[in-house]
Coordinates of N, CA and C in Angstrom, one line a residue:
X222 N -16.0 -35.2 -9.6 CA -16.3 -33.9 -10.3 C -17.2 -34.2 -11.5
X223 N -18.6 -33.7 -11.3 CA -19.1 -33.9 -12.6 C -18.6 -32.6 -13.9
X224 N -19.8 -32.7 -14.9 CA -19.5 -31.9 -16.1 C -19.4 -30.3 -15.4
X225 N -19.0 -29.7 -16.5 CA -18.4 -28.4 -16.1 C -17.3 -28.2 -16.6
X226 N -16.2 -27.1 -15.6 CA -15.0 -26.3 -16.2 C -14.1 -27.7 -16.7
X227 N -13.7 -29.1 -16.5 CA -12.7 -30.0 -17.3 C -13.5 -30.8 -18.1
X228 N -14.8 -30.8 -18.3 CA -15.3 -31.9 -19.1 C -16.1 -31.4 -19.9
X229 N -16.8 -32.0 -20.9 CA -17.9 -31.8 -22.2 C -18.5 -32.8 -21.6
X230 N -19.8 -32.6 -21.5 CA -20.8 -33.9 -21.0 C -21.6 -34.1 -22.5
X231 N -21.9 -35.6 -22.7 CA -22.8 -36.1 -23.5 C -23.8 -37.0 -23.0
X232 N -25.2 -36.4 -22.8 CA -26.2 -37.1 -22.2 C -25.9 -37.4 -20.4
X233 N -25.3 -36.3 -20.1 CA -25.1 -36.5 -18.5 C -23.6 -37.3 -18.2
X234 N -22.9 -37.7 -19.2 CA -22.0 -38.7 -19.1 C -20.7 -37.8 -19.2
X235 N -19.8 -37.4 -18.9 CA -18.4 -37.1 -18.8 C -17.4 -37.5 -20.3
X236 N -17.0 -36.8 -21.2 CA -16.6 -37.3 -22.4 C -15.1 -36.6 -22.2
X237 N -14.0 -37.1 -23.1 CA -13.0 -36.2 -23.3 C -13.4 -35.2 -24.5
X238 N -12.7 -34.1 -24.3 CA -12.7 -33.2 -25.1 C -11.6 -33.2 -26.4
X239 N -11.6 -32.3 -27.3 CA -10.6 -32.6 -28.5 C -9.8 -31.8 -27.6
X240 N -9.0 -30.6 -26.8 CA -8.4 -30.9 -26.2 C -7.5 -31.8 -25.3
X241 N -8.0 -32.4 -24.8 CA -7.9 -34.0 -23.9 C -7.2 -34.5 -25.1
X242 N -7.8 -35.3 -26.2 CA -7.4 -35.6 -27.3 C -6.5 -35.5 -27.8
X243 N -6.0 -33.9 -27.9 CA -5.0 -33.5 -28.6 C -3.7 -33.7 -27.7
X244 N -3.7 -34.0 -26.6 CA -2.3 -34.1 -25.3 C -2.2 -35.6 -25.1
X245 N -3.4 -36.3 -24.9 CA -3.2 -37.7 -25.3 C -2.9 -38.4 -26.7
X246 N -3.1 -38.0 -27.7 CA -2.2 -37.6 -29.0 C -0.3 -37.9 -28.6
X247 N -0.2 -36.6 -28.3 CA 1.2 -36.6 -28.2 C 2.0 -37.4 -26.8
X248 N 1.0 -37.6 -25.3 CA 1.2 -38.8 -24.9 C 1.6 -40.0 -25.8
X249 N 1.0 -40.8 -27.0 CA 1.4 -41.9 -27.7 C 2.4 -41.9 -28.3
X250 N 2.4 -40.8 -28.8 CA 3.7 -40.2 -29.8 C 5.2 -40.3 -29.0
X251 N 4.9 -39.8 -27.6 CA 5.6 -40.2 -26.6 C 6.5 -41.2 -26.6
X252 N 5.0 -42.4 -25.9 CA 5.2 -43.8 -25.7 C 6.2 -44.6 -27.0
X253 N 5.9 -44.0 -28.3 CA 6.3 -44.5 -29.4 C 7.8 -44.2 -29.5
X254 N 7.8 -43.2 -29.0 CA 9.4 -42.2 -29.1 C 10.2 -43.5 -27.5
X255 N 9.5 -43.8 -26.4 CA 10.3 -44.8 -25.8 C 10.1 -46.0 -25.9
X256 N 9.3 -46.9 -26.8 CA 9.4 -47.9 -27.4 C 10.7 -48.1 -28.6
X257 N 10.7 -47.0 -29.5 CA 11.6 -46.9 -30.2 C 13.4 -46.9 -29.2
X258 N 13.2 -46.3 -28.5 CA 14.3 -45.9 -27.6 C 14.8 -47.2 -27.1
X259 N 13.6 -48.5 -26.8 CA 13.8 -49.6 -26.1 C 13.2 -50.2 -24.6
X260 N 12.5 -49.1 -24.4 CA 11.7 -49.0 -23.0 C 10.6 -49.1 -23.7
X261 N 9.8 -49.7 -22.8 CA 8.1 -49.6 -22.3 C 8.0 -48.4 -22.9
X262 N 6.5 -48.9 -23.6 CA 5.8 -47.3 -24.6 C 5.0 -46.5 -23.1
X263 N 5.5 -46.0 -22.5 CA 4.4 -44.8 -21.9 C 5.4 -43.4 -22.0
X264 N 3.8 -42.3 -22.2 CA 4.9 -41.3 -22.3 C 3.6 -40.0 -21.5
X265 N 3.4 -39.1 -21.3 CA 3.0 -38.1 -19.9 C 3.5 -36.8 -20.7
X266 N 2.6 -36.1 -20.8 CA 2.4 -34.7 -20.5 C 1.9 -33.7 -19.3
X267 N 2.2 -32.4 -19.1 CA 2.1 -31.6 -18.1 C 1.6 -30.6 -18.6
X268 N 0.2 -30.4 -18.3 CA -0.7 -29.1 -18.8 C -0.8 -27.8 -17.6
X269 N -0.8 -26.5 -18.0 CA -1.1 -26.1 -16.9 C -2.7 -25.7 -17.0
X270 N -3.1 -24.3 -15.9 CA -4.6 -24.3 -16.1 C -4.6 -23.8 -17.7
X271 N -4.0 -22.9 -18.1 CA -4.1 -22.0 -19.1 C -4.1 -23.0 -20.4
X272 N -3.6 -24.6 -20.1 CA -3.4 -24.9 -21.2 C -2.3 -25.2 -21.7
X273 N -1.2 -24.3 -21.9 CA 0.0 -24.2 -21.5 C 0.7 -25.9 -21.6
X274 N 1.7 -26.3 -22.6 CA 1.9 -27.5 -21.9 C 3.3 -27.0 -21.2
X275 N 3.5 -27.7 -19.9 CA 5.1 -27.3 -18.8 C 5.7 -28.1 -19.2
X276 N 5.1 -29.1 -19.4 CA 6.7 -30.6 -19.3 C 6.3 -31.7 -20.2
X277 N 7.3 -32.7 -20.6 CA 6.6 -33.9 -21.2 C 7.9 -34.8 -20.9
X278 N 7.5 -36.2 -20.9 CA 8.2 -37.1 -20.6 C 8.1 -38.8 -21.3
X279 N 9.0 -39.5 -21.3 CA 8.9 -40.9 -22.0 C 9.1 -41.9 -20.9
X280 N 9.1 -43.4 -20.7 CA 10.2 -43.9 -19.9 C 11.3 -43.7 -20.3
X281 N 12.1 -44.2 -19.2 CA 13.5 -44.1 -19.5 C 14.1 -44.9 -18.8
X282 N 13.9 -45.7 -17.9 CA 13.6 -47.1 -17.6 C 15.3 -47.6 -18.1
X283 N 14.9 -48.5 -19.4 CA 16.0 -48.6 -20.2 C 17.6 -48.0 -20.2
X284 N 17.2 -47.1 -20.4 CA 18.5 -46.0 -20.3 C 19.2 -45.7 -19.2
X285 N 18.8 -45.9 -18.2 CA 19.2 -45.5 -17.3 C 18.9 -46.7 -15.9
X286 N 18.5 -48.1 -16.1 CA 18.5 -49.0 -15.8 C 17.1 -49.4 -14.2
X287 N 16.6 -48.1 -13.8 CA 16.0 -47.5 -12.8 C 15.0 -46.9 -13.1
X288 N 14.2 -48.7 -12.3 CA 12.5 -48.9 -12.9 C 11.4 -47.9 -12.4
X289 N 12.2 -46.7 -11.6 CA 11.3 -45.8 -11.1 C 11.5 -44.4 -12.2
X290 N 11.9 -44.7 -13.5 CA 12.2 -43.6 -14.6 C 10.8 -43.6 -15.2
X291 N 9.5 -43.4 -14.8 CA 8.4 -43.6 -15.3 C 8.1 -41.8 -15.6
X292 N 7.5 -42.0 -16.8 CA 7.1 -40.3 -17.2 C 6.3 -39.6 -16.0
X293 N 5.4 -39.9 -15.5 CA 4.6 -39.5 -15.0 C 5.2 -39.4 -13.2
X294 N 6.0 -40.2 -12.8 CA 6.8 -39.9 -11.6 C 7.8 -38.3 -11.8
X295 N 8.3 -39.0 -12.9 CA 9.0 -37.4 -13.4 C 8.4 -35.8 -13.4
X296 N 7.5 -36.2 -13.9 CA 6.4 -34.7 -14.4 C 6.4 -34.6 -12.4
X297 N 5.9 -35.2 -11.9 CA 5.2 -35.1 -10.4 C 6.5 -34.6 -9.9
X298 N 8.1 -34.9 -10.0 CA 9.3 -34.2 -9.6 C 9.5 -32.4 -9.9
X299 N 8.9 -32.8 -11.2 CA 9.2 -31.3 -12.1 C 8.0 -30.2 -11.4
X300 N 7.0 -30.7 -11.4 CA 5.9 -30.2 -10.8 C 6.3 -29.4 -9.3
X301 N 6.4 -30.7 -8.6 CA 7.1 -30.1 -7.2 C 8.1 -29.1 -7.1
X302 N 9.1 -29.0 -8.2 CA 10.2 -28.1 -8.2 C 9.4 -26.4 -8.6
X303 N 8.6 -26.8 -9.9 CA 8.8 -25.5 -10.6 C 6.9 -24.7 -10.7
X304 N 6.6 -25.8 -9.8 CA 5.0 -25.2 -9.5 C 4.5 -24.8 -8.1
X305 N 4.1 -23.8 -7.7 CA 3.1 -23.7 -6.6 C 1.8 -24.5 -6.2
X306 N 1.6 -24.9 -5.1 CA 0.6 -25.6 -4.9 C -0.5 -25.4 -5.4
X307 N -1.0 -24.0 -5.3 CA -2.4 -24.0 -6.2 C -2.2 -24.0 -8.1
X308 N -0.9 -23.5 -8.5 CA -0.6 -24.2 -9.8 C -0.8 -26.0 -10.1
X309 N 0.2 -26.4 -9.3 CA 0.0 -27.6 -9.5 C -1.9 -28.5 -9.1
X310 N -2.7 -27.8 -8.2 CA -4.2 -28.1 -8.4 C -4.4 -27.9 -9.2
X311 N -4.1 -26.8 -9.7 CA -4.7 -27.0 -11.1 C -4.6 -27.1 -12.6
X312 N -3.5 -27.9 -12.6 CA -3.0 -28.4 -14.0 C -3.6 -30.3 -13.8
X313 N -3.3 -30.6 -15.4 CA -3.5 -32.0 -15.4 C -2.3 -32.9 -16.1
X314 N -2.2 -33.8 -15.8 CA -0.9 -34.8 -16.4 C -1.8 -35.2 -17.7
X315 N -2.0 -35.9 -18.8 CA -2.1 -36.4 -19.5 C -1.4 -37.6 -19.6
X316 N -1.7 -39.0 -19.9 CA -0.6 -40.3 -20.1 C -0.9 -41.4 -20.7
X317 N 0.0 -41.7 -21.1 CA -0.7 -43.0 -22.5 C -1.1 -44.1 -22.0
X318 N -1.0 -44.3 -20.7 CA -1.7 -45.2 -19.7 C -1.9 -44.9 -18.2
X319 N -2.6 -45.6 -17.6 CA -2.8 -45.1 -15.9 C -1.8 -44.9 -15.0
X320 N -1.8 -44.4 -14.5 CA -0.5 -43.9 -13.2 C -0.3 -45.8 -12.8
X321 N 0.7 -46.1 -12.6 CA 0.8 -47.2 -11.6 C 0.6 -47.1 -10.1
X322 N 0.5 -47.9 -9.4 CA 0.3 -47.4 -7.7 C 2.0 -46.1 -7.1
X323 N 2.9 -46.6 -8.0 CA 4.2 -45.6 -7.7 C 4.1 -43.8 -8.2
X324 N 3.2 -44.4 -9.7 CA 3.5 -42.7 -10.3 C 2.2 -42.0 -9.6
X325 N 0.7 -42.9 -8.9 CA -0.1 -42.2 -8.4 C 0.1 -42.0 -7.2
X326 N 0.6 -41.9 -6.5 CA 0.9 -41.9 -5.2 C 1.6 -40.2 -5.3
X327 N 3.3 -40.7 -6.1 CA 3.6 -39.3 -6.2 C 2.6 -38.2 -6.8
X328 N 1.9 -38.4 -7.3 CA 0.6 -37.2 -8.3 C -0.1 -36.9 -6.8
X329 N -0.2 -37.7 -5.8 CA -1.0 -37.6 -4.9 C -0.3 -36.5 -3.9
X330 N 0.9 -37.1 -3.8 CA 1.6 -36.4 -2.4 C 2.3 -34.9 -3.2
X331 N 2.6 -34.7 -4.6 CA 2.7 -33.4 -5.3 C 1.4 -33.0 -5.3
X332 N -0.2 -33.0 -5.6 CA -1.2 -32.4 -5.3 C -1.7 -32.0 -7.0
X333 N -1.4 -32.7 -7.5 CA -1.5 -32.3 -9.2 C -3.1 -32.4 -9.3
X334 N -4.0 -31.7 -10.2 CA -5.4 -31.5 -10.1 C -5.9 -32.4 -10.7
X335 N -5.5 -33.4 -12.0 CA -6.3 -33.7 -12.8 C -5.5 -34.9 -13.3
X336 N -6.4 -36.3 -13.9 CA -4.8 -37.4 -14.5 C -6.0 -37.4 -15.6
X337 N -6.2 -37.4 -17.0 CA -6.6 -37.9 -17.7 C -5.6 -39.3 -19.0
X338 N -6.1 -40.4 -19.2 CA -5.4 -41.2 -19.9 C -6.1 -41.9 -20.5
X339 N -5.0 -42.1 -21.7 CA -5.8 -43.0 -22.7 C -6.3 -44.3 -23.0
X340 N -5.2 -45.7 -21.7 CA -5.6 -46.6 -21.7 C -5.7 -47.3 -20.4
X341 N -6.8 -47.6 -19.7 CA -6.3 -48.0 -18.4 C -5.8 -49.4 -17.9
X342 N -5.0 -49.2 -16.6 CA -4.6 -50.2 -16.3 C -5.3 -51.4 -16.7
X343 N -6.7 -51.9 -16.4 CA -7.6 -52.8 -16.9 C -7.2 -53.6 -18.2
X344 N -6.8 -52.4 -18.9 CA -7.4 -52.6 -20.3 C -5.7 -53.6 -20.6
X345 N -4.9 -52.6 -19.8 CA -3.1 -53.2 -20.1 C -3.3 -54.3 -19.5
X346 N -3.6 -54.7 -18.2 CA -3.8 -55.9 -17.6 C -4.3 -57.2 -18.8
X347 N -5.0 -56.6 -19.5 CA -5.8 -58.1 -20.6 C -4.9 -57.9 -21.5
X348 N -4.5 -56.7 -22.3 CA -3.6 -56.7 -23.4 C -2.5 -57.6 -22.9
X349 N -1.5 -57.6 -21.7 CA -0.3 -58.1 -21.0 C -0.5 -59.7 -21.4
X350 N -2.1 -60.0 -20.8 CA -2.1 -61.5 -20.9 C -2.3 -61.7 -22.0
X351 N -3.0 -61.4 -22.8 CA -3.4 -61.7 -23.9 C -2.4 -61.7 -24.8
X352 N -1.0 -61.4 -24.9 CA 0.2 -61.5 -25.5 C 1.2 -61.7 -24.6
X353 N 0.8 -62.7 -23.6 CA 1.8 -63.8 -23.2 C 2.9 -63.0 -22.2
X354 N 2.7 -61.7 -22.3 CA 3.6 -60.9 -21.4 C 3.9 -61.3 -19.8
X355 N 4.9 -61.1 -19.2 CA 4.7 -60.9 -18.0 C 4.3 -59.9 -17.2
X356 N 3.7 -60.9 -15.7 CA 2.8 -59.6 -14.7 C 3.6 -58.5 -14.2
X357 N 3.4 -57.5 -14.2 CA 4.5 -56.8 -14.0 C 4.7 -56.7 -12.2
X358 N 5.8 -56.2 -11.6 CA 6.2 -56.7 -10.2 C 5.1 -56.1 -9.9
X359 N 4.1 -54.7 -9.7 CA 3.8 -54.2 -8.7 C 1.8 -54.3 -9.1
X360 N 1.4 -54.6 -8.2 CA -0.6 -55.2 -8.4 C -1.1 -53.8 -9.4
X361 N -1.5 -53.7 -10.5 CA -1.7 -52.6 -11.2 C -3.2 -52.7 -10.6
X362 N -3.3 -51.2 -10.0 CA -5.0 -51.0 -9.2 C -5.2 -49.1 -9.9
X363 N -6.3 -49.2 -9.9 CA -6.7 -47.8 -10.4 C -6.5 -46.5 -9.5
X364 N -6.2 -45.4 -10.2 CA -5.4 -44.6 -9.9 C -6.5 -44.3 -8.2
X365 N -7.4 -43.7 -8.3 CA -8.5 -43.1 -7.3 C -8.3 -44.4 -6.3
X366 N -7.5 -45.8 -5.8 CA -7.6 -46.4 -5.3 C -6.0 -46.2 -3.9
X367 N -5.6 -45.7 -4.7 CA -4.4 -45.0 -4.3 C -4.3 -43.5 -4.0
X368 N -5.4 -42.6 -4.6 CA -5.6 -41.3 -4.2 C -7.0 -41.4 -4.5
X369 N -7.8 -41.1 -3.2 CA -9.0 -41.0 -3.2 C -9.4 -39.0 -3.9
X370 N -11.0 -39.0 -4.5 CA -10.7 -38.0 -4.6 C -10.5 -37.3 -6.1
X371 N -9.0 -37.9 -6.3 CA -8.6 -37.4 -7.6 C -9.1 -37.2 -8.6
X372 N -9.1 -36.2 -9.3 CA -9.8 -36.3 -10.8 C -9.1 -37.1 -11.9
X373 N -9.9 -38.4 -12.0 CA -9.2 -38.7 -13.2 C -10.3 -39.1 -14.3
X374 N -9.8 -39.2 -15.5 CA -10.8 -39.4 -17.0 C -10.1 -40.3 -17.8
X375 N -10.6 -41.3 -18.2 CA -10.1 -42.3 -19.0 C -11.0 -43.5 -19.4
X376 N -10.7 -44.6 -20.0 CA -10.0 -44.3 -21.2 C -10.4 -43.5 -22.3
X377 N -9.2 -43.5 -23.3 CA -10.0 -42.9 -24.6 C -9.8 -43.9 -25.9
X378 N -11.2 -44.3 -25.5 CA -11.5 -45.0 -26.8 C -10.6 -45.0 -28.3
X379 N -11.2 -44.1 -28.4 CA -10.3 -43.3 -29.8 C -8.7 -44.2 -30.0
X380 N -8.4 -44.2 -28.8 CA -6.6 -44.6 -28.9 C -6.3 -45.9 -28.4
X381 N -7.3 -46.6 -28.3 CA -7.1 -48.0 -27.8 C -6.2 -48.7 -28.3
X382 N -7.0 -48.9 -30.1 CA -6.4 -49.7 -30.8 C -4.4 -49.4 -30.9
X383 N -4.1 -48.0 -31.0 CA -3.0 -47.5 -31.1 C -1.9 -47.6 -29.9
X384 N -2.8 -47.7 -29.1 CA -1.6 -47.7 -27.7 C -1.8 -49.5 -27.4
X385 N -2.7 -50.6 -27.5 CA -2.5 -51.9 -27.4 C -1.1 -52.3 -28.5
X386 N -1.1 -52.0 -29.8 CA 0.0 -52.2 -30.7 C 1.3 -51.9 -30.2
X387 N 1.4 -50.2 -29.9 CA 2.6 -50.0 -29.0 C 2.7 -51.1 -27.8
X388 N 2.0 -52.0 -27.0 CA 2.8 -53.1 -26.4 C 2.6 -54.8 -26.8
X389 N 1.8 -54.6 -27.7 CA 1.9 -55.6 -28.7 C 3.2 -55.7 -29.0
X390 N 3.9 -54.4 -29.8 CA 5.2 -54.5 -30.4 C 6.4 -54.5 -29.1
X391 N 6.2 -54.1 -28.1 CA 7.2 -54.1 -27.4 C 7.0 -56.0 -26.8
X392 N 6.3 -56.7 -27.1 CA 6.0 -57.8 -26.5 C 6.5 -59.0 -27.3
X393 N 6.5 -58.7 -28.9 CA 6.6 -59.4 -29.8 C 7.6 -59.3 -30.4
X394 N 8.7 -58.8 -30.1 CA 10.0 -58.3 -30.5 C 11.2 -59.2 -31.5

């Protein structure tokens, strides 16, 4: 999808908007809220078209022992329950990092319109190594590789530096 009704174009290019901004914002704020908790920092919001946020979510992984507690698998549960198919086309997730092949798959087979995030898989891939972390069990591949099609927008610059720290600190404990 080029520029138009989800994006601000700069010079032909696809930008996020201070909207976008403002939900990936609270995405981190998220991730921080389950870092603090003791889980992995990711954290996912649920926009509808209107704007509207429906849902928000942290891992929770930790807490409940069950590696499939990822925000973004969640929202795609909640989604399926409390949205209509053409609702759910057309809302977006927000997340403080890229769907993994598990949370995009469900975004795929729920039908959710939009993923925009702040850091992508790529970017966590070098951060992981680059602080000695381990690879995590499952091949991290880009969301559209797993759901062709999909709209997604990322990264955001803006929040690099802030979401690498959040697994900096979960790394360096």
């Amino acid at each position: 999808m080029g520029c138009g009704a989800f994006f601000a174009c700069k010079g032909g290019v696809n930008v996020l908007t201070e909207v976008d901004l403002r939900h990936l914002r609270r995405c981190v704020e998220l991730a921080e809220e389950a870092l603090e908790a003791g889980d992995e920092p990711f954290g996912s919001v649920l926009v509808g078209a209107d704007g509207t946020v429906l849902a928000e979510d942290r891992n929770r992984i930790a807490a409940t022992g069950d590696p499939t507690q990822h925000p973004e698998f969640a929202l795609a549960r909640w989604a399926a329950t409390n949205m209509s198919a053409d609702e759910r086309a057309a809302a977006t997730v927000y997340t403080s990092g890229e769907h993994c092949p598990m949370c995009a798959a469900a975004h795929g087979w729920v039908g959710i319109g939009r993923i925009v995030y702040a850091s992508s898989s790529e970017q966590l891939t070098a951060w992981r190594r680059e602080l000695g972390a381990p690879a995590p069990p499952v091949q991290p591949l880009p969301v559209q590789e797993i759901v062709p099609g999909v709209v997604v927008e990322g990264p955001a610059p803006e929040l690099a530096e802030q979401v690498r720290d959040l697994h900096r600190r979960l790394h360096h404990k």
